[in-house]
Amino acid sequence: MKLLLIFLFTSLFFACVDDQKSLIQTQNSSDVEDNKLKKEKLVESYINLATDALYKKDFPTAYDNLFKAEAINENNIDVLNLLGLIYFYDDNIDVAEEKFKKALKINPKYSEAHNHLGIVYSKKGDYSNAIKGYKAAVSNLLYNTPWVAYINMSETYILMNDFSNAKDAALKAIKKNANQCRGYFILGTIYEKEADFEKSLTSFKDASVKCPNDAEIYFKIGLLFAQQKDNINALENFKKCNKFATETNLTNLIKECGDYIKLLGE
């Protein structure tokens, strides 16, 4: 009987120990998961702060937040992509390229990094690889902003003097998002190079409807009218150019539009 009681007590003791171990393991697992979620949320917060700073061109703040995010998770592709973008804007092209390539090594289908790597190649004059990057970006059906890659593709084709493919890419950008103005602007530029006044004017006017405060668009329209000796319409658009360039502090356009206004009589 005594042996039976000892056995029962021992069994109960070890059962309790096992239960405690299981509870501790469960708690530890829960703590690990909670800690992981906290870190993910912290990284997300840093990314949001960096994105806002980048939009405002506050690079020091953007760098600071992204470095903090990278210290928590150096393999976060959104962090790598944004770091690459800031390095690019900061004219540190080689480091930007490294960040985009690292993001793509982690996720080869990451369209934003493909698009930005294409911009890096274009900046370096490697237009062939730039086009490959843009095509890789738009090949992903889950890419949320394919028109951005098509616009970059179109502008790179223009640098290659391949106006046929440039036009095709611009039209695809418009098809993907008819509310952005850059695709229409690029079309206007292509038709201008092809000396097609009517199509060029129509495209630039379409662009001005989408982006009514864009000084560069009115400058282009003013030039077209000036070439046609239509000084009244040319002057009207150069005035709009000057107005919006002044509001956004675009020094070069302020001067150019101002010079045309003086030339045309006011």
Tab-separated table of C-alpha atoms in Angstrom:
chain	number	residue	atom	x	y	z
A	1	MET	CA	0.000	0.000	0.000
A	2	LYS	CA	2.837	2.321	0.952
A	3	LEU	CA	4.571	1.547	-2.317
A	4	LEU	CA	1.374	2.244	-4.218
A	5	LEU	CA	0.979	5.625	-2.497
A	6	ILE	CA	4.579	6.529	-3.229
A	7	PHE	CA	4.073	5.521	-6.862
A	8	LEU	CA	0.896	7.575	-7.080
A	9	PHE	CA	2.557	10.574	-5.457
A	10	THR	CA	5.579	10.252	-7.742
A	11	SER	CA	3.366	9.947	-10.793
A	12	LEU	CA	1.360	12.981	-9.752
A	13	PHE	CA	4.562	14.929	-9.041
A	14	PHE	CA	6.055	14.226	-12.451
A	15	ALA	CA	2.702	14.895	-14.102
A	16	CYS	CA	2.656	18.295	-12.404
A	17	VAL	CA	6.244	18.930	-13.486
A	18	ASP	CA	5.375	17.969	-17.053
A	19	ASP	CA	2.362	20.248	-16.942
A	20	GLN	CA	4.524	23.115	-15.683
A	21	LYS	CA	7.104	22.494	-18.394
A	22	SER	CA	4.374	22.454	-21.005
A	23	LEU	CA	2.910	25.663	-19.572
A	24	ILE	CA	6.316	27.342	-19.563
A	25	GLN	CA	7.003	26.228	-23.127
A	26	THR	CA	3.583	27.497	-24.199
A	27	GLN	CA	4.209	30.783	-22.390
A	28	ASN	CA	7.674	31.089	-23.922
A	29	SER	CA	6.237	30.364	-27.346
A	30	SER	CA	3.539	32.944	-26.746
A	31	ASP	CA	6.143	35.451	-25.552
A	32	VAL	CA	8.217	34.816	-28.679
A	33	GLU	CA	5.191	35.354	-30.913
A	34	ASP	CA	4.198	38.499	-29.004
A	35	ASN	CA	7.737	39.808	-29.277
A	36	LYS	CA	7.803	39.020	-32.996
A	37	LEU	CA	4.532	40.880	-33.546
A	38	LYS	CA	5.794	43.858	-31.550
A	39	LYS	CA	8.938	43.989	-33.673
A	40	GLU	CA	6.920	43.745	-36.902
A	41	LYS	CA	4.651	46.580	-35.772
A	42	LEU	CA	7.667	48.657	-34.774
A	43	VAL	CA	9.276	48.107	-38.175
A	44	GLU	CA	5.987	49.057	-39.843
A	45	SER	CA	5.855	52.263	-37.790
A	46	TYR	CA	9.407	53.170	-38.810
A	47	ILE	CA	8.546	52.471	-42.457
A	48	ASN	CA	5.497	54.758	-42.274
A	49	LEU	CA	7.530	57.543	-40.663
A	50	ALA	CA	10.271	57.120	-43.278
A	51	THR	CA	7.763	57.146	-46.143
A	52	ASP	CA	6.227	60.369	-44.849
A	53	ALA	CA	9.688	61.936	-44.473
A	54	LEU	CA	10.688	60.801	-47.954
A	55	TYR	CA	7.540	62.374	-49.411
A	56	LYS	CA	8.553	65.649	-47.724
A	57	LYS	CA	12.165	65.166	-48.947
A	58	ASP	CA	13.335	65.097	-45.352
A	59	PHE	CA	16.120	62.602	-46.015
A	60	PRO	CA	17.813	62.721	-42.566
A	61	THR	CA	14.551	61.718	-40.843
A	62	ALA	CA	13.873	59.057	-43.480
A	63	TYR	CA	17.368	57.610	-43.054
A	64	ASP	CA	17.059	57.626	-39.255
A	65	ASN	CA	13.787	55.681	-39.238
A	66	LEU	CA	14.908	53.186	-41.859
A	67	PHE	CA	18.189	52.483	-40.071
A	68	LYS	CA	16.166	51.747	-36.930
A	69	ALA	CA	13.893	49.424	-38.902
A	70	GLU	CA	16.865	47.718	-40.556
A	71	ALA	CA	18.454	47.112	-37.132
A	72	ILE	CA	15.341	45.146	-36.154
A	73	ASN	CA	14.970	43.257	-39.448
A	74	GLU	CA	17.725	43.629	-42.024
A	75	ASN	CA	15.836	41.433	-44.497
A	76	ASN	CA	12.605	43.415	-44.647
A	77	ILE	CA	12.159	44.054	-48.373
A	78	ASP	CA	10.148	47.250	-47.881
A	79	VAL	CA	12.915	48.693	-45.716
A	80	LEU	CA	15.543	47.702	-48.305
A	81	ASN	CA	13.467	49.175	-51.123
A	82	LEU	CA	12.970	52.507	-49.336
A	83	LEU	CA	16.635	52.678	-48.357
A	84	GLY	CA	17.557	52.103	-51.987
A	85	LEU	CA	15.195	54.868	-53.039
A	86	ILE	CA	16.672	57.371	-50.581
A	87	TYR	CA	20.232	56.460	-51.560
A	88	PHE	CA	19.194	57.002	-55.187
A	89	TYR	CA	17.751	60.448	-54.434
A	90	ASP	CA	20.895	61.185	-52.445
A	91	ASP	CA	22.918	60.374	-55.583
A	92	ASN	CA	24.477	57.291	-54.002
A	93	ILE	CA	23.631	55.110	-56.961
A	94	ASP	CA	25.820	52.090	-56.228
A	95	VAL	CA	24.477	51.611	-52.689
A	96	ALA	CA	20.929	52.070	-54.002
A	97	GLU	CA	21.565	49.295	-56.521
A	98	GLU	CA	22.844	47.002	-53.747
A	99	LYS	CA	19.702	47.542	-51.652
A	100	PHE	CA	17.332	46.835	-54.557
A	101	LYS	CA	19.257	43.709	-55.541
A	102	LYS	CA	19.220	42.438	-51.954
A	103	ALA	CA	15.439	42.942	-51.797
A	104	LEU	CA	15.041	41.005	-55.055
A	105	LYS	CA	17.273	38.205	-53.803
A	106	ILE	CA	14.841	37.788	-50.897
A	107	ASN	CA	11.751	38.146	-53.096
A	108	PRO	CA	12.421	37.887	-56.869
A	109	LYS	CA	8.837	38.986	-57.627
A	110	TYR	CA	9.043	42.267	-55.709
A	111	SER	CA	7.871	44.659	-58.436
A	112	GLU	CA	8.734	47.921	-56.668
A	113	ALA	CA	12.384	46.869	-56.413
A	114	HIS	CA	12.422	45.764	-60.085
A	115	ASN	CA	11.036	49.164	-61.082
A	116	HIS	CA	13.529	51.082	-58.943
A	117	LEU	CA	16.434	48.949	-60.126
A	118	GLY	CA	15.337	49.833	-63.659
A	119	ILE	CA	15.630	53.517	-62.753
A	120	VAL	CA	19.159	52.903	-61.431
A	121	TYR	CA	20.177	51.191	-64.682
A	122	SER	CA	18.630	54.006	-66.716
A	123	LYS	CA	20.568	56.563	-64.666
A	124	LYS	CA	23.752	54.626	-65.437
A	125	GLY	CA	22.917	54.578	-69.140
A	126	ASP	CA	22.315	50.816	-69.129
A	127	TYR	CA	18.990	51.129	-70.936
A	128	SER	CA	18.726	47.464	-71.906
A	129	ASN	CA	18.788	46.274	-68.290
A	130	ALA	CA	16.534	49.157	-67.301
A	131	ILE	CA	13.861	47.924	-69.725
A	132	LYS	CA	14.289	44.381	-68.368
A	133	GLY	CA	13.676	45.712	-64.861
A	134	TYR	CA	10.473	47.511	-65.847
A	135	LYS	CA	9.205	44.478	-67.745
A	136	ALA	CA	9.902	42.263	-64.728
A	137	ALA	CA	7.914	44.701	-62.577
A	138	VAL	CA	4.805	44.700	-64.781
A	139	SER	CA	4.931	40.930	-65.316
A	140	ASN	CA	3.733	40.496	-61.736
A	141	LEU	CA	-0.075	40.610	-61.846
A	142	LEU	CA	-0.143	41.562	-58.152
A	143	TYR	CA	1.822	44.784	-58.771
A	144	ASN	CA	-0.419	47.610	-57.558
A	145	THR	CA	1.044	50.460	-59.624
A	146	PRO	CA	2.104	49.026	-63.008
A	147	TRP	CA	1.582	52.379	-64.736
A	148	VAL	CA	4.607	53.724	-62.841
A	149	ALA	CA	6.866	51.095	-64.417
A	150	TYR	CA	5.278	51.679	-67.839
A	151	ILE	CA	5.964	55.420	-67.532
A	152	ASN	CA	9.595	54.778	-66.601
A	153	MET	CA	9.803	52.286	-69.449
A	154	SER	CA	8.440	54.874	-71.883
A	155	GLU	CA	10.896	57.544	-70.753
A	156	THR	CA	13.794	55.105	-71.096
A	157	TYR	CA	12.690	54.192	-74.630
A	158	ILE	CA	12.711	57.927	-75.452
A	159	LEU	CA	16.328	58.097	-74.267
A	160	MET	CA	16.984	55.213	-76.687
A	161	ASN	CA	15.222	57.161	-79.472
A	162	ASP	CA	12.777	54.279	-79.748
A	163	PHE	CA	9.609	56.344	-80.049
A	164	SER	CA	7.408	53.461	-81.188
A	165	ASN	CA	7.970	51.445	-78.008
A	166	ALA	CA	7.920	54.647	-75.951
A	167	LYS	CA	4.473	55.452	-77.275
A	168	ASP	CA	3.256	51.891	-76.648
A	169	ALA	CA	4.462	51.970	-73.035
A	170	ALA	CA	2.876	55.392	-72.430
A	171	LEU	CA	-0.466	54.159	-73.780
A	172	LYS	CA	-0.247	51.121	-71.480
A	173	ALA	CA	0.402	53.440	-68.543
A	174	ILE	CA	-2.721	55.430	-69.428
A	175	LYS	CA	-4.742	52.241	-69.831
A	176	LYS	CA	-3.665	51.077	-66.371
A	177	ASN	CA	-4.407	54.460	-64.791
A	178	ALA	CA	-6.151	57.134	-66.823
A	179	ASN	CA	-6.069	59.596	-63.929
A	180	GLN	CA	-2.313	60.175	-63.891
A	181	CYS	CA	-0.904	62.940	-66.094
A	182	ARG	CA	2.617	61.717	-66.857
A	183	GLY	CA	1.541	59.236	-69.526
A	184	TYR	CA	-0.263	62.003	-71.436
A	185	PHE	CA	2.748	64.303	-70.986
A	186	ILE	CA	5.076	61.680	-72.466
A	187	LEU	CA	2.721	61.141	-75.412
A	188	GLY	CA	2.717	64.905	-75.996
A	189	THR	CA	6.520	64.898	-75.986
A	190	ILE	CA	6.672	62.020	-78.475
A	191	TYR	CA	4.166	63.635	-80.849
A	192	GLU	CA	6.109	66.899	-80.508
A	193	LYS	CA	9.284	65.114	-81.653
A	194	GLU	CA	7.287	63.664	-84.544
A	195	ALA	CA	6.129	67.206	-85.445
A	196	ASP	CA	2.464	66.269	-84.993
A	197	PHE	CA	1.144	69.534	-83.542
A	198	GLU	CA	-2.501	68.495	-83.088
A	199	LYS	CA	-1.821	65.206	-81.300
A	200	SER	CA	0.902	66.780	-79.198
A	201	LEU	CA	-1.368	69.661	-78.133
A	202	THR	CA	-4.244	67.281	-77.361
A	203	SER	CA	-1.984	65.089	-75.205
A	204	PHE	CA	-0.559	68.021	-73.263
A	205	LYS	CA	-4.051	69.419	-72.711
A	206	ASP	CA	-5.188	66.008	-71.441
A	207	ALA	CA	-2.224	66.110	-69.068
A	208	SER	CA	-3.224	69.579	-67.833
A	209	VAL	CA	-6.718	68.305	-66.997
A	210	LYS	CA	-5.227	65.561	-64.814
A	211	CYS	CA	-2.588	67.849	-63.252
A	212	PRO	CA	-3.953	71.409	-63.481
A	213	ASN	CA	-1.149	72.915	-61.358
A	214	ASP	CA	1.806	71.448	-63.260
A	215	ALA	CA	3.912	74.322	-64.605
A	216	GLU	CA	5.904	72.138	-67.029
A	217	ILE	CA	2.742	71.138	-68.908
A	218	TYR	CA	1.757	74.770	-69.547
A	219	PHE	CA	5.308	75.525	-70.638
A	220	LYS	CA	5.059	72.794	-73.270
A	221	ILE	CA	1.659	74.027	-74.440
A	222	GLY	CA	3.014	77.583	-74.605
A	223	LEU	CA	5.910	76.436	-76.770
A	224	LEU	CA	3.574	74.639	-79.168
A	225	PHE	CA	1.414	77.731	-79.636
A	226	ALA	CA	4.499	79.929	-80.022
A	227	GLN	CA	5.783	77.642	-82.787
A	228	GLN	CA	2.416	78.094	-84.532
A	229	LYS	CA	2.728	81.894	-84.115
A	230	ASP	CA	-0.367	81.884	-81.914
A	231	ASN	CA	1.008	84.446	-79.475
A	232	ILE	CA	-2.251	84.965	-77.562
A	233	ASN	CA	-2.600	81.324	-76.517
A	234	ALA	CA	1.154	81.032	-76.059
A	235	LEU	CA	1.181	84.011	-73.680
A	236	GLU	CA	-1.795	82.650	-71.713
A	237	ASN	CA	-0.022	79.335	-71.088
A	238	PHE	CA	3.347	80.897	-70.274
A	239	LYS	CA	1.563	82.989	-67.636
A	240	LYS	CA	0.059	79.836	-66.132
A	241	CYS	CA	3.496	78.245	-66.232
A	242	ASN	CA	5.000	81.222	-64.423
A	243	LYS	CA	2.234	81.201	-61.803
A	244	PHE	CA	2.513	77.530	-60.889
A	245	ALA	CA	6.317	77.500	-61.175
A	246	THR	CA	6.440	80.390	-58.689
A	247	GLU	CA	4.094	78.575	-56.292
A	248	THR	CA	6.298	75.475	-56.334
A	249	ASN	CA	9.598	77.367	-56.518
A	250	LEU	CA	10.746	75.871	-59.829
A	251	THR	CA	13.516	78.396	-60.492
A	252	ASN	CA	14.410	77.353	-64.044
A	253	LEU	CA	10.804	77.355	-65.246
A	254	ILE	CA	10.126	80.710	-63.562
A	255	LYS	CA	12.946	82.211	-65.622
A	256	GLU	CA	12.088	80.461	-68.892
A	257	CYS	CA	8.376	81.267	-68.727
A	258	GLY	CA	9.164	84.823	-67.599
A	259	ASP	CA	11.495	85.287	-70.582
A	260	TYR	CA	8.775	84.154	-73.013
A	261	ILE	CA	6.233	86.473	-71.376
A	262	LYS	CA	8.616	89.415	-71.922
A	263	LEU	CA	9.348	88.265	-75.473
A	264	LEU	CA	5.646	88.094	-76.318
A	265	GLY	CA	4.966	91.609	-75.087
A	266	GLU	CA	4.120	91.509	-71.371
